[in-house]
Amino acid sequence: QGHWALPSLLPMASPEGTSLGRHKEVTDPASIKAAAARVGEHLVGSGLNLLINNAGITRLNTLDAETLENMTQIYTTNTVGPLLLGQAFLPLLKKAAQGSPGSALSCSKAAIINMSSYGGSIASPSGWDLMQIVAYRCSKAALNMLTKCQSLGYQEHGILCAALHPGWVQTDMGGCLPSSAPQPAVTVDASVRGMLNVLSSLAEKDTGTFLDWQGKVVPW
C-alpha cells in the first residue's frame, strides 16, 4: 500500500491518513492523480508534509527462473509507482514547504520517504542464500537511485527525500520464506517505532541517504 500519513503514530502528520489500498492503484496514473486530488481536497488548501511510499511486492523467483512479466510487474510497483506518486503529490509537498518557517529540511516541513530494503543493496545483498528474488532486488536498487534523484531535484523546493529499510519484519511479505528458513526477527511494533524515531530526527544532512529502522546507514 502507499501511505501519505501514519494517522495515530506520527505527530508531524495529518491526524487522518489517506491511502491507496490496492496494487493496481499505485501503478495507474489516473488513480494516482485522483488520489492526489482527494488528498488536496481533504487538506483544504494546506500542504502535505510527508509522503511515504510503502508499496511493495515480490515473488520467490530464482535468477534462472526470472521472467520479463515478473520483472516488469515488480519494477512497475516498487519503482515506477513511487516516481509517479512523487510527481503527483509534488504540488502539495511544495505548498507545505513554502508554508513552513525556516529553510532546514525535515519531515515536519516536507518529505518523501521511499520504503526500500537491504535486498536492494549492491554492496551488501543481504539474504542471497535464502532467497534470490532478483526482480525485487533490482527494483529496490532502482528505488534507491530514484530516491537520490528526487533528493537532488526536489531539494530546491525544500523537500527532504530518503530511502528507509524497515527491517526484516514479521509481516506477510517478511514471512514468505520456506518454513525451514529463519523467520523475521523484527516485530511490526518495533519496526514502526524505530522508523518513527528516525523520521523525527531526519535533517538536511540526511536527504538522499539510505537508512534502516534504527537510523543506521545502509550501503548502496
Coordinates of N, CA and C in Angstrom, one line a residue:
Q1 N 0.8 -1.2 0.0 CA 0.0 0.0 0.0 C 0.9 1.2 0.0
G2 N 0.3 2.3 -0.5 CA 1.1 3.6 -0.5 C 0.4 4.5 0.5
H3 N 1.1 4.9 1.5 CA 0.5 5.7 2.6 C 1.0 7.2 2.5
W4 N 0.2 8.1 2.9 CA 0.6 9.5 2.9 C 0.7 10.0 4.4
A5 N 0.3 9.3 5.3 CA 0.4 9.7 6.7 C 0.3 8.5 7.6
L6 N 0.9 8.5 8.8 CA 0.7 7.5 9.8 C -0.2 8.1 10.8
P7 N -1.5 7.8 10.7 CA -2.5 8.6 11.4 C -2.4 8.7 12.9
S8 N -2.1 7.6 13.6 CA -2.1 7.7 15.1 C -0.7 7.7 15.7
L9 N 0.3 7.6 14.9 CA 1.6 7.4 15.4 C 2.6 8.5 15.2
L10 N 2.3 9.3 14.2 CA 3.3 10.4 13.8 C 2.7 11.8 14.1
P11 N 3.2 12.4 15.1 CA 2.6 13.7 15.5 C 2.8 14.8 14.4
M12 N 3.8 14.6 13.5 CA 4.0 15.6 12.5 C 3.1 15.4 11.3
A13 N 2.3 14.3 11.3 CA 1.5 14.0 10.1 C 0.0 14.5 10.4
S14 N -0.8 14.5 9.3 CA -2.2 14.8 9.5 C -2.8 13.8 10.4
P15 N -3.8 14.2 11.2 CA -4.4 13.3 12.1 C -5.2 12.2 11.4
E16 N -5.6 12.4 10.2 CA -6.3 11.4 9.4 C -5.5 11.0 8.2
G17 N -5.1 9.8 8.0 CA -4.3 9.4 6.9 C -5.2 9.0 5.7
T18 N -4.6 9.0 4.5 CA -5.3 8.6 3.3 C -4.4 7.6 2.6
S19 N -4.9 6.5 2.1 CA -4.0 5.5 1.5 C -4.6 4.9 0.2
L20 N -3.7 4.5 -0.7 CA -4.1 3.7 -1.8 C -4.1 2.3 -1.4
G21 N -5.2 1.6 -1.5 CA -5.3 0.2 -0.9 C -4.9 -0.9 -1.8
R22 N -4.8 -0.8 -3.1 CA -4.6 -1.9 -3.9 C -3.4 -1.7 -4.8
H23 N -2.8 -2.8 -5.2 CA -1.6 -2.7 -6.1 C -1.8 -1.9 -7.3
K24 N -3.0 -2.2 -8.0 CA -3.2 -1.5 -9.3 C -3.3 0.0 -9.1
E25 N -3.7 0.5 -8.0 CA -3.9 1.9 -7.8 C -2.5 2.6 -7.8
V26 N -1.5 2.0 -7.3 CA -0.2 2.7 -7.2 C 0.6 2.5 -8.5
T27 N 0.0 1.9 -9.5 CA 0.7 1.8 -10.8 C -0.1 2.4 -11.9
D28 N -1.3 2.9 -11.5 CA -2.2 3.5 -12.5 C -2.1 5.1 -12.4
P29 N -1.6 5.7 -13.4 CA -1.5 7.2 -13.3 C -2.8 7.9 -13.0
A30 N -3.9 7.4 -13.6 CA -5.2 8.1 -13.4 C -5.6 8.0 -11.9
S31 N -5.4 6.8 -11.3 CA -5.8 6.6 -9.9 C -4.9 7.4 -9.0
I32 N -3.6 7.5 -9.4 CA -2.7 8.3 -8.6 C -3.1 9.8 -8.6
K33 N -3.4 10.3 -9.8 CA -3.9 11.7 -9.9 C -5.1 12.0 -9.1
A34 N -6.1 11.0 -9.2 CA -7.3 11.1 -8.5 C -7.1 11.1 -7.0
A35 N -6.2 10.3 -6.5 CA -5.8 10.2 -5.1 C -5.2 11.5 -4.6
A36 N -4.3 12.1 -5.4 CA -3.7 13.4 -5.1 C -4.8 14.5 -5.0
A37 N -5.7 14.4 -5.9 CA -6.8 15.4 -5.8 C -7.6 15.3 -4.6
R38 N -7.9 14.0 -4.2 CA -8.7 13.7 -3.0 C -8.0 14.2 -1.7
V39 N -6.7 14.0 -1.7 CA -5.9 14.4 -0.6 C -5.9 16.0 -0.5
G40 N -5.7 16.6 -1.7 CA -5.7 18.0 -1.7 C -7.0 18.6 -1.2
E41 N -8.1 18.0 -1.5 CA -9.4 18.4 -1.0 C -9.5 18.3 0.5
H42 N -9.0 17.1 1.0 CA -9.0 16.8 2.4 C -8.2 17.9 3.2
L43 N -7.1 18.3 2.6 CA -6.2 19.2 3.3 C -6.7 20.7 3.2
V44 N -7.7 20.9 2.4 CA -8.4 22.2 2.4 C -7.4 23.4 2.3
G45 N -6.6 23.3 1.2 CA -5.7 24.4 0.9 C -4.3 24.4 1.6
S46 N -4.1 23.5 2.6 CA -2.8 23.4 3.2 C -2.0 22.4 2.4
G47 N -0.7 22.3 2.7 CA 0.2 21.4 2.0 C 0.3 20.0 2.7
L48 N 1.0 19.1 2.0 CA 1.2 17.8 2.5 C 2.7 17.7 3.0
N49 N 2.9 17.4 4.3 CA 4.2 17.4 4.9 C 5.0 16.1 4.6
L50 N 4.3 15.0 4.5 CA 5.0 13.7 4.4 C 4.3 12.7 3.5
L51 N 5.1 12.3 2.5 CA 4.6 11.2 1.6 C 5.4 10.0 1.8
I52 N 4.8 8.9 2.3 CA 5.5 7.7 2.5 C 5.1 6.7 1.4
N53 N 6.0 6.3 0.6 CA 5.8 5.3 -0.5 C 6.1 3.9 0.0
N54 N 5.1 3.2 0.4 CA 5.2 1.9 1.1 C 4.8 0.7 0.2
A55 N 4.5 1.0 -1.1 CA 4.1 -0.1 -1.9 C 5.2 -1.0 -2.2
G56 N 4.9 -2.3 -2.2 CA 6.0 -3.3 -2.5 C 5.4 -4.7 -2.7
I57 N 5.9 -5.4 -3.7 CA 5.5 -6.8 -4.0 C 6.8 -7.5 -4.3
T58 N 6.7 -8.9 -4.2 CA 7.9 -9.7 -4.5 C 7.4 -11.1 -4.9
R59 N 8.2 -11.9 -5.5 CA 8.0 -13.3 -5.8 C 9.3 -14.0 -5.6
L60 N 9.2 -15.3 -5.1 CA 10.4 -16.0 -4.8 C 11.0 -16.7 -6.0
N61 N 11.2 -15.9 -7.0 CA 11.9 -16.5 -8.2 C 13.4 -16.5 -8.1
T62 N 14.0 -17.5 -8.7 CA 15.5 -17.6 -8.7 C 16.0 -16.8 -10.0
L63 N 17.2 -16.6 -10.1 CA 17.8 -15.9 -11.2 C 17.5 -16.6 -12.5
D64 N 17.6 -18.0 -12.5 CA 17.3 -18.7 -13.8 C 15.8 -18.7 -14.1
A65 N 15.0 -18.6 -13.1 CA 13.5 -18.6 -13.4 C 12.9 -17.3 -13.6
E66 N 13.6 -16.2 -13.5 CA 13.1 -14.8 -13.6 C 12.5 -14.6 -15.0
T67 N 11.4 -13.9 -15.1 CA 10.7 -13.6 -16.3 C 10.6 -12.2 -16.6
L68 N 10.3 -11.9 -17.9 CA 10.0 -10.5 -18.3 C 8.8 -10.0 -17.6
E69 N 7.7 -10.8 -17.5 CA 6.5 -10.4 -16.9 C 6.7 -10.0 -15.4
N70 N 7.4 -10.9 -14.7 CA 7.6 -10.7 -13.3 C 8.5 -9.5 -13.0
M71 N 9.6 -9.3 -13.8 CA 10.5 -8.2 -13.7 C 9.7 -6.9 -13.9
T72 N 8.8 -6.9 -14.9 CA 8.1 -5.7 -15.3 C 7.1 -5.3 -14.2
Q73 N 6.3 -6.3 -13.7 CA 5.3 -6.0 -12.7 C 5.9 -5.5 -11.4
I74 N 7.0 -6.2 -11.0 CA 7.6 -5.8 -9.7 C 8.3 -4.4 -9.8
Y75 N 8.9 -4.2 -10.9 CA 9.6 -2.9 -11.1 C 8.6 -1.8 -11.2
T76 N 7.5 -2.1 -11.9 CA 6.4 -1.0 -12.0 C 5.8 -0.7 -10.7
T77 N 5.6 -1.6 -9.8 CA 5.0 -1.4 -8.5 C 6.0 -0.7 -7.6
N78 N 7.2 -1.3 -7.5 CA 8.2 -1.0 -6.5 C 9.0 0.3 -6.8
T79 N 9.1 0.6 -8.1 CA 10.0 1.7 -8.5 C 9.2 2.8 -9.3
V80 N 8.5 2.4 -10.3 CA 7.7 3.4 -11.1 C 6.6 4.0 -10.3
G81 N 5.9 3.2 -9.4 CA 4.9 3.7 -8.6 C 5.3 4.9 -7.7
P82 N 6.4 4.7 -7.0 CA 6.9 5.9 -6.2 C 7.3 7.1 -7.0
L83 N 7.8 6.9 -8.2 CA 8.1 8.0 -9.1 C 6.9 8.8 -9.4
L84 N 5.8 8.1 -9.8 CA 4.5 8.7 -10.2 C 3.9 9.4 -9.0
L85 N 3.9 8.7 -7.8 CA 3.4 9.3 -6.6 C 4.1 10.6 -6.2
G86 N 5.4 10.6 -6.4 CA 6.2 11.8 -6.1 C 5.8 12.9 -7.0
Q87 N 5.6 12.6 -8.3 CA 5.3 13.7 -9.2 C 3.9 14.2 -8.9
A88 N 2.9 13.3 -8.6 CA 1.5 13.7 -8.4 C 1.4 14.6 -7.2
F89 N 2.1 14.2 -6.1 CA 2.0 15.0 -4.8 C 3.0 16.1 -4.7
L90 N 3.8 16.3 -5.7 CA 4.8 17.4 -5.6 C 4.2 18.8 -5.3
P91 N 3.1 19.2 -6.0 CA 2.5 20.5 -5.7 C 2.1 20.6 -4.2
L92 N 1.5 19.6 -3.6 CA 1.1 19.6 -2.2 C 2.3 19.7 -1.3
L93 N 3.4 18.9 -1.6 CA 4.6 19.0 -0.8 C 5.3 20.3 -0.9
K94 N 5.3 20.9 -2.1 CA 5.8 22.3 -2.3 C 5.1 23.3 -1.4
K95 N 3.8 23.1 -1.4 CA 2.9 24.1 -0.6 C 3.3 24.0 0.9
A96 N 3.5 22.7 1.3 CA 3.8 22.5 2.7 C 5.2 23.2 3.0
A97 N 6.1 23.0 2.2 CA 7.5 23.5 2.4 C 7.4 25.0 2.4
Q98 N 6.7 25.6 1.5 CA 6.6 27.1 1.4 C 5.9 27.6 2.7
G99 N 5.0 26.9 3.3 CA 4.3 27.3 4.5 C 5.0 27.1 5.8
S100 N 6.2 26.4 5.7 CA 6.9 26.1 6.9 C 8.1 27.1 7.1
P101 N 8.2 27.7 8.3 CA 9.2 28.7 8.6 C 10.6 28.0 8.5
G102 N 11.6 28.8 8.1 CA 13.0 28.3 8.1 C 13.3 27.5 6.8
S103 N 14.5 27.3 6.6 CA 15.0 26.7 5.3 C 15.4 25.3 5.5
A104 N 15.6 24.8 6.8 CA 16.2 23.5 7.0 C 15.2 22.4 6.6
L105 N 15.7 21.4 6.0 CA 14.9 20.2 5.6 C 14.5 19.3 6.8
S106 N 13.3 18.8 6.8 CA 12.9 17.9 7.8 C 11.5 17.2 7.4
C107 N 11.1 16.2 8.0 CA 9.9 15.5 7.7 C 8.7 16.4 8.2
S108 N 8.9 17.3 9.1 CA 7.8 18.1 9.6 C 7.6 19.3 8.6
K109 N 8.6 19.5 7.7 CA 8.4 20.6 6.7 C 7.8 20.0 5.4
A110 N 8.6 19.1 4.8 CA 8.1 18.4 3.6 C 9.1 17.3 3.3
A111 N 8.6 16.1 3.0 CA 9.5 15.0 2.8 C 8.8 13.9 2.0
I112 N 9.6 13.2 1.2 CA 9.3 11.9 0.6 C 10.1 10.8 1.1
I113 N 9.5 9.8 1.7 CA 10.2 8.6 2.2 C 9.8 7.4 1.4
N114 N 10.8 6.8 0.8 CA 10.6 5.6 0.0 C 11.0 4.4 0.8
M115 N 10.1 3.4 1.0 CA 10.4 2.2 1.7 C 11.3 1.3 0.8
S116 N 12.5 1.1 1.2 CA 13.4 0.3 0.4 C 13.7 -1.0 1.1
S117 N 14.9 -1.6 0.9 CA 15.2 -2.9 1.5 C 16.7 -3.2 1.5
Y118 N 17.2 -3.9 2.5 CA 18.6 -4.4 2.4 C 18.8 -5.2 1.1
G119 N 17.7 -5.8 0.7 CA 17.8 -6.7 -0.6 C 18.2 -5.9 -1.8
G120 N 18.1 -4.6 -1.8 CA 18.4 -3.7 -2.9 C 19.8 -3.2 -2.8
S121 N 20.6 -3.5 -1.7 CA 21.9 -3.0 -1.5 C 22.9 -3.8 -2.5
I122 N 23.6 -3.1 -3.3 CA 24.5 -3.7 -4.2 C 25.8 -4.1 -3.5
A123 N 26.2 -3.3 -2.5 CA 27.4 -3.5 -1.8 C 27.3 -4.7 -0.8
S124 N 26.0 -4.9 -0.3 CA 25.8 -6.0 0.7 C 24.4 -6.6 0.4
P125 N 24.3 -7.4 -0.6 CA 23.0 -8.0 -1.0 C 22.5 -9.1 0.0
S126 N 21.9 -8.6 1.1 CA 21.6 -9.5 2.2 C 20.6 -10.6 1.8
G127 N 20.9 -11.8 2.3 CA 20.0 -12.9 2.2 C 20.0 -13.7 0.9
W128 N 21.0 -13.5 0.1 CA 21.0 -14.2 -1.3 C 20.9 -15.7 -1.1
D129 N 21.5 -16.3 -0.2 CA 21.4 -17.8 0.0 C 20.0 -18.2 0.4
L130 N 19.2 -17.3 1.0 CA 17.9 -17.7 1.5 C 16.9 -17.5 0.4
M131 N 17.0 -16.4 -0.4 CA 16.1 -16.1 -1.4 C 16.7 -15.1 -2.4
Q132 N 16.7 -15.5 -3.7 CA 17.4 -14.7 -4.7 C 16.5 -13.5 -5.1
I133 N 15.3 -13.7 -5.2 CA 14.3 -12.6 -5.5 C 14.9 -11.5 -6.4
V134 N 15.3 -11.9 -7.6 CA 16.1 -11.0 -8.4 C 15.3 -9.7 -8.8
A135 N 14.1 -9.9 -9.2 CA 13.3 -8.8 -9.6 C 13.1 -7.8 -8.5
Y136 N 12.8 -8.3 -7.3 CA 12.7 -7.4 -6.1 C 14.0 -6.7 -5.8
R137 N 15.1 -7.4 -5.8 CA 16.4 -6.7 -5.5 C 16.6 -5.6 -6.5
C138 N 16.4 -5.9 -7.8 CA 16.7 -4.9 -8.8 C 15.7 -3.7 -8.7
S139 N 14.5 -4.0 -8.3 CA 13.5 -2.9 -8.2 C 13.9 -2.0 -7.0
K140 N 14.4 -2.5 -5.9 CA 14.8 -1.7 -4.7 C 16.1 -1.0 -5.0
A141 N 17.0 -1.6 -5.7 CA 18.2 -0.9 -6.1 C 17.9 0.4 -6.9
A142 N 16.9 0.2 -7.8 CA 16.5 1.3 -8.7 C 15.7 2.3 -7.8
L143 N 15.0 1.9 -6.8 CA 14.3 2.8 -6.0 C 15.2 3.7 -5.2
N144 N 16.4 3.1 -4.8 CA 17.4 3.8 -4.1 C 17.9 4.9 -5.0
M145 N 18.2 4.6 -6.3 CA 18.6 5.7 -7.2 C 17.5 6.7 -7.4
L146 N 16.3 6.3 -7.5 CA 15.2 7.3 -7.6 C 15.2 8.2 -6.4
T147 N 15.4 7.7 -5.3 CA 15.4 8.5 -4.0 C 16.5 9.5 -4.1
K148 N 17.7 9.1 -4.6 CA 18.8 10.1 -4.8 C 18.4 11.1 -5.8
C149 N 17.8 10.7 -6.9 CA 17.4 11.7 -7.9 C 16.4 12.7 -7.4
Q150 N 15.4 12.1 -6.6 CA 14.4 13.0 -6.0 C 15.1 14.0 -5.1
S151 N 16.0 13.6 -4.3 CA 16.7 14.5 -3.3 C 17.4 15.6 -4.1
L152 N 18.0 15.3 -5.2 CA 18.7 16.3 -6.0 C 17.7 17.3 -6.7
G153 N 16.6 16.7 -7.2 CA 15.7 17.5 -7.9 C 14.7 18.3 -7.1
Y154 N 14.4 17.8 -5.9 CA 13.4 18.5 -5.0 C 14.0 19.3 -3.9
Q155 N 15.3 19.2 -3.7 CA 15.9 20.0 -2.6 C 15.6 21.5 -2.7
E156 N 15.7 22.0 -3.9 CA 15.4 23.4 -4.1 C 14.0 23.8 -3.7
H157 N 13.1 22.9 -3.7 CA 11.7 23.2 -3.2 C 11.6 23.0 -1.7
G158 N 12.6 22.6 -1.0 CA 12.6 22.5 0.4 C 12.0 21.1 0.8
I159 N 12.2 20.1 0.0 CA 11.7 18.7 0.2 C 12.8 17.8 0.5
L160 N 12.8 17.1 1.6 CA 13.7 16.1 2.0 C 13.3 14.8 1.4
C161 N 14.3 14.0 0.9 CA 14.0 12.7 0.3 C 14.9 11.7 0.8
A162 N 14.4 10.5 1.3 CA 15.3 9.5 1.8 C 14.7 8.1 1.6
A163 N 15.6 7.1 1.5 CA 15.1 5.7 1.5 C 15.3 5.1 2.8
L164 N 14.3 4.2 3.2 CA 14.3 3.7 4.6 C 14.0 2.2 4.5
H165 N 14.9 1.4 5.1 CA 14.7 -0.1 5.2 C 14.0 -0.4 6.6
P166 N 12.8 -1.0 6.6 CA 12.1 -1.2 7.8 C 12.6 -2.3 8.7
G167 N 13.5 -3.1 8.2 CA 14.0 -4.3 8.9 C 13.3 -5.5 8.3
W168 N 13.7 -6.7 8.7 CA 13.1 -7.9 8.3 C 11.9 -8.2 9.2
V169 N 10.8 -7.7 8.8 CA 9.6 -7.6 9.7 C 8.7 -8.7 9.6
Q170 N 8.0 -9.0 10.7 CA 7.1 -10.1 10.8 C 5.7 -9.7 10.2
T171 N 5.8 -9.7 8.8 CA 4.6 -9.4 8.0 C 4.4 -10.5 7.0
D172 N 3.3 -10.5 6.2 CA 3.1 -11.5 5.2 C 4.2 -11.6 4.3
M173 N 4.7 -10.4 3.8 CA 5.9 -10.4 2.9 C 7.1 -10.9 3.6
G174 N 7.4 -10.4 4.8 CA 8.6 -10.8 5.5 C 8.6 -12.3 5.9
G175 N 7.5 -12.9 6.0 CA 7.4 -14.3 6.4 C 7.2 -15.2 5.3
C176 N 7.4 -14.8 4.0 CA 7.1 -15.7 2.9 C 8.1 -16.7 2.6
L177 N 9.2 -16.9 3.4 CA 10.2 -17.9 3.2 C 9.7 -19.3 3.5
P178 N 10.4 -20.3 3.0 CA 10.0 -21.7 3.4 C 10.1 -21.8 4.9
S179 N 9.4 -22.8 5.5 CA 9.3 -23.0 6.9 C 10.6 -23.4 7.5
S180 N 11.5 -23.9 6.7 CA 12.8 -24.4 7.2 C 13.8 -23.2 7.3
A181 N 13.5 -22.0 6.7 CA 14.4 -20.9 6.8 C 14.1 -20.1 8.1
P182 N 15.2 -19.3 8.5 CA 15.0 -18.4 9.6 C 13.8 -17.5 9.4
Q183 N 13.1 -17.2 10.4 CA 11.9 -16.3 10.3 C 12.3 -14.9 10.7
P184 N 11.5 -13.9 10.3 CA 11.8 -12.5 10.6 C 11.9 -12.2 12.1
A185 N 12.9 -11.4 12.5 CA 13.2 -11.1 13.9 C 12.5 -9.8 14.4
V186 N 12.2 -8.9 13.5 CA 11.7 -7.6 13.9 C 10.1 -7.6 13.9
T187 N 9.6 -7.2 15.1 CA 8.1 -7.1 15.1 C 7.6 -5.9 14.4
V188 N 6.4 -5.9 14.0 CA 5.8 -4.7 13.4 C 5.9 -3.5 14.3
D189 N 5.6 -3.7 15.6 CA 5.7 -2.6 16.5 C 7.1 -2.0 16.6
A190 N 8.1 -2.9 16.7 CA 9.5 -2.4 16.9 C 9.9 -1.7 15.6
S191 N 9.5 -2.2 14.4 CA 9.9 -1.5 13.2 C 9.3 -0.2 13.1
V192 N 8.0 -0.1 13.4 CA 7.3 1.2 13.3 C 7.8 2.2 14.2
R193 N 8.0 1.8 15.5 CA 8.6 2.7 16.5 C 10.0 3.2 16.1
G194 N 10.8 2.3 15.6 CA 12.1 2.7 15.2 C 12.1 3.7 14.0
M195 N 11.2 3.4 13.0 CA 11.1 4.3 11.9 C 10.6 5.7 12.3
L196 N 9.6 5.7 13.2 CA 9.1 7.0 13.6 C 10.2 7.8 14.3
N197 N 11.1 7.2 15.1 CA 12.2 7.9 15.7 C 13.1 8.4 14.6
V198 N 13.4 7.6 13.6 CA 14.3 8.0 12.5 C 13.7 9.2 11.8
L199 N 12.4 9.1 11.4 CA 11.7 10.2 10.7 C 11.8 11.5 11.5
S200 N 11.6 11.4 12.8 CA 11.5 12.6 13.6 C 12.9 13.3 13.7
S201 N 14.0 12.5 13.4 CA 15.3 13.1 13.5 C 16.0 13.4 12.2
L202 N 15.3 13.1 11.1 CA 15.9 13.4 9.8 C 16.1 14.9 9.6
A203 N 17.2 15.3 9.0 CA 17.6 16.7 8.8 C 18.2 16.8 7.4
E204 N 18.6 18.0 7.1 CA 19.2 18.3 5.8 C 20.3 17.4 5.4
K205 N 21.1 17.0 6.3 CA 22.3 16.1 6.0 C 21.8 14.7 5.6
D206 N 20.6 14.4 5.9 CA 20.1 13.0 5.6 C 19.4 12.9 4.2
T207 N 19.1 14.0 3.6 CA 18.4 13.9 2.3 C 19.3 13.2 1.3
G208 N 18.7 12.3 0.6 CA 19.4 11.4 -0.4 C 20.1 10.3 0.2
T209 N 19.8 9.9 1.4 CA 20.5 8.8 2.1 C 19.6 7.5 2.1
F210 N 20.2 6.4 2.5 CA 19.6 5.1 2.6 C 19.8 4.6 4.1
L211 N 18.8 4.6 4.9 CA 18.9 4.3 6.3 C 18.0 3.1 6.7
D212 N 18.3 2.5 7.8 CA 17.4 1.4 8.3 C 16.6 2.0 9.4
W213 N 15.7 1.1 10.0 CA 14.8 1.5 11.0 C 15.4 1.9 12.3
Q214 N 16.7 1.7 12.4 CA 17.4 2.1 13.6 C 18.3 3.4 13.4
G215 N 18.2 3.9 12.1 CA 18.9 5.1 11.8 C 20.3 4.8 11.3
K216 N 20.7 3.6 11.1 CA 22.0 3.2 10.6 C 22.0 3.4 9.1
V217 N 23.2 3.8 8.6 CA 23.3 4.0 7.1 C 23.5 2.6 6.5
V218 N 22.7 2.4 5.4 CA 22.8 1.1 4.7 C 23.6 1.4 3.4
P219 N 24.6 0.5 3.1 CA 25.5 0.7 2.0 C 24.7 0.6 0.7
W220 N 24.9 1.5 -0.2 CA 24.3 1.4 -1.5 C 24.5 0.1 -2.2

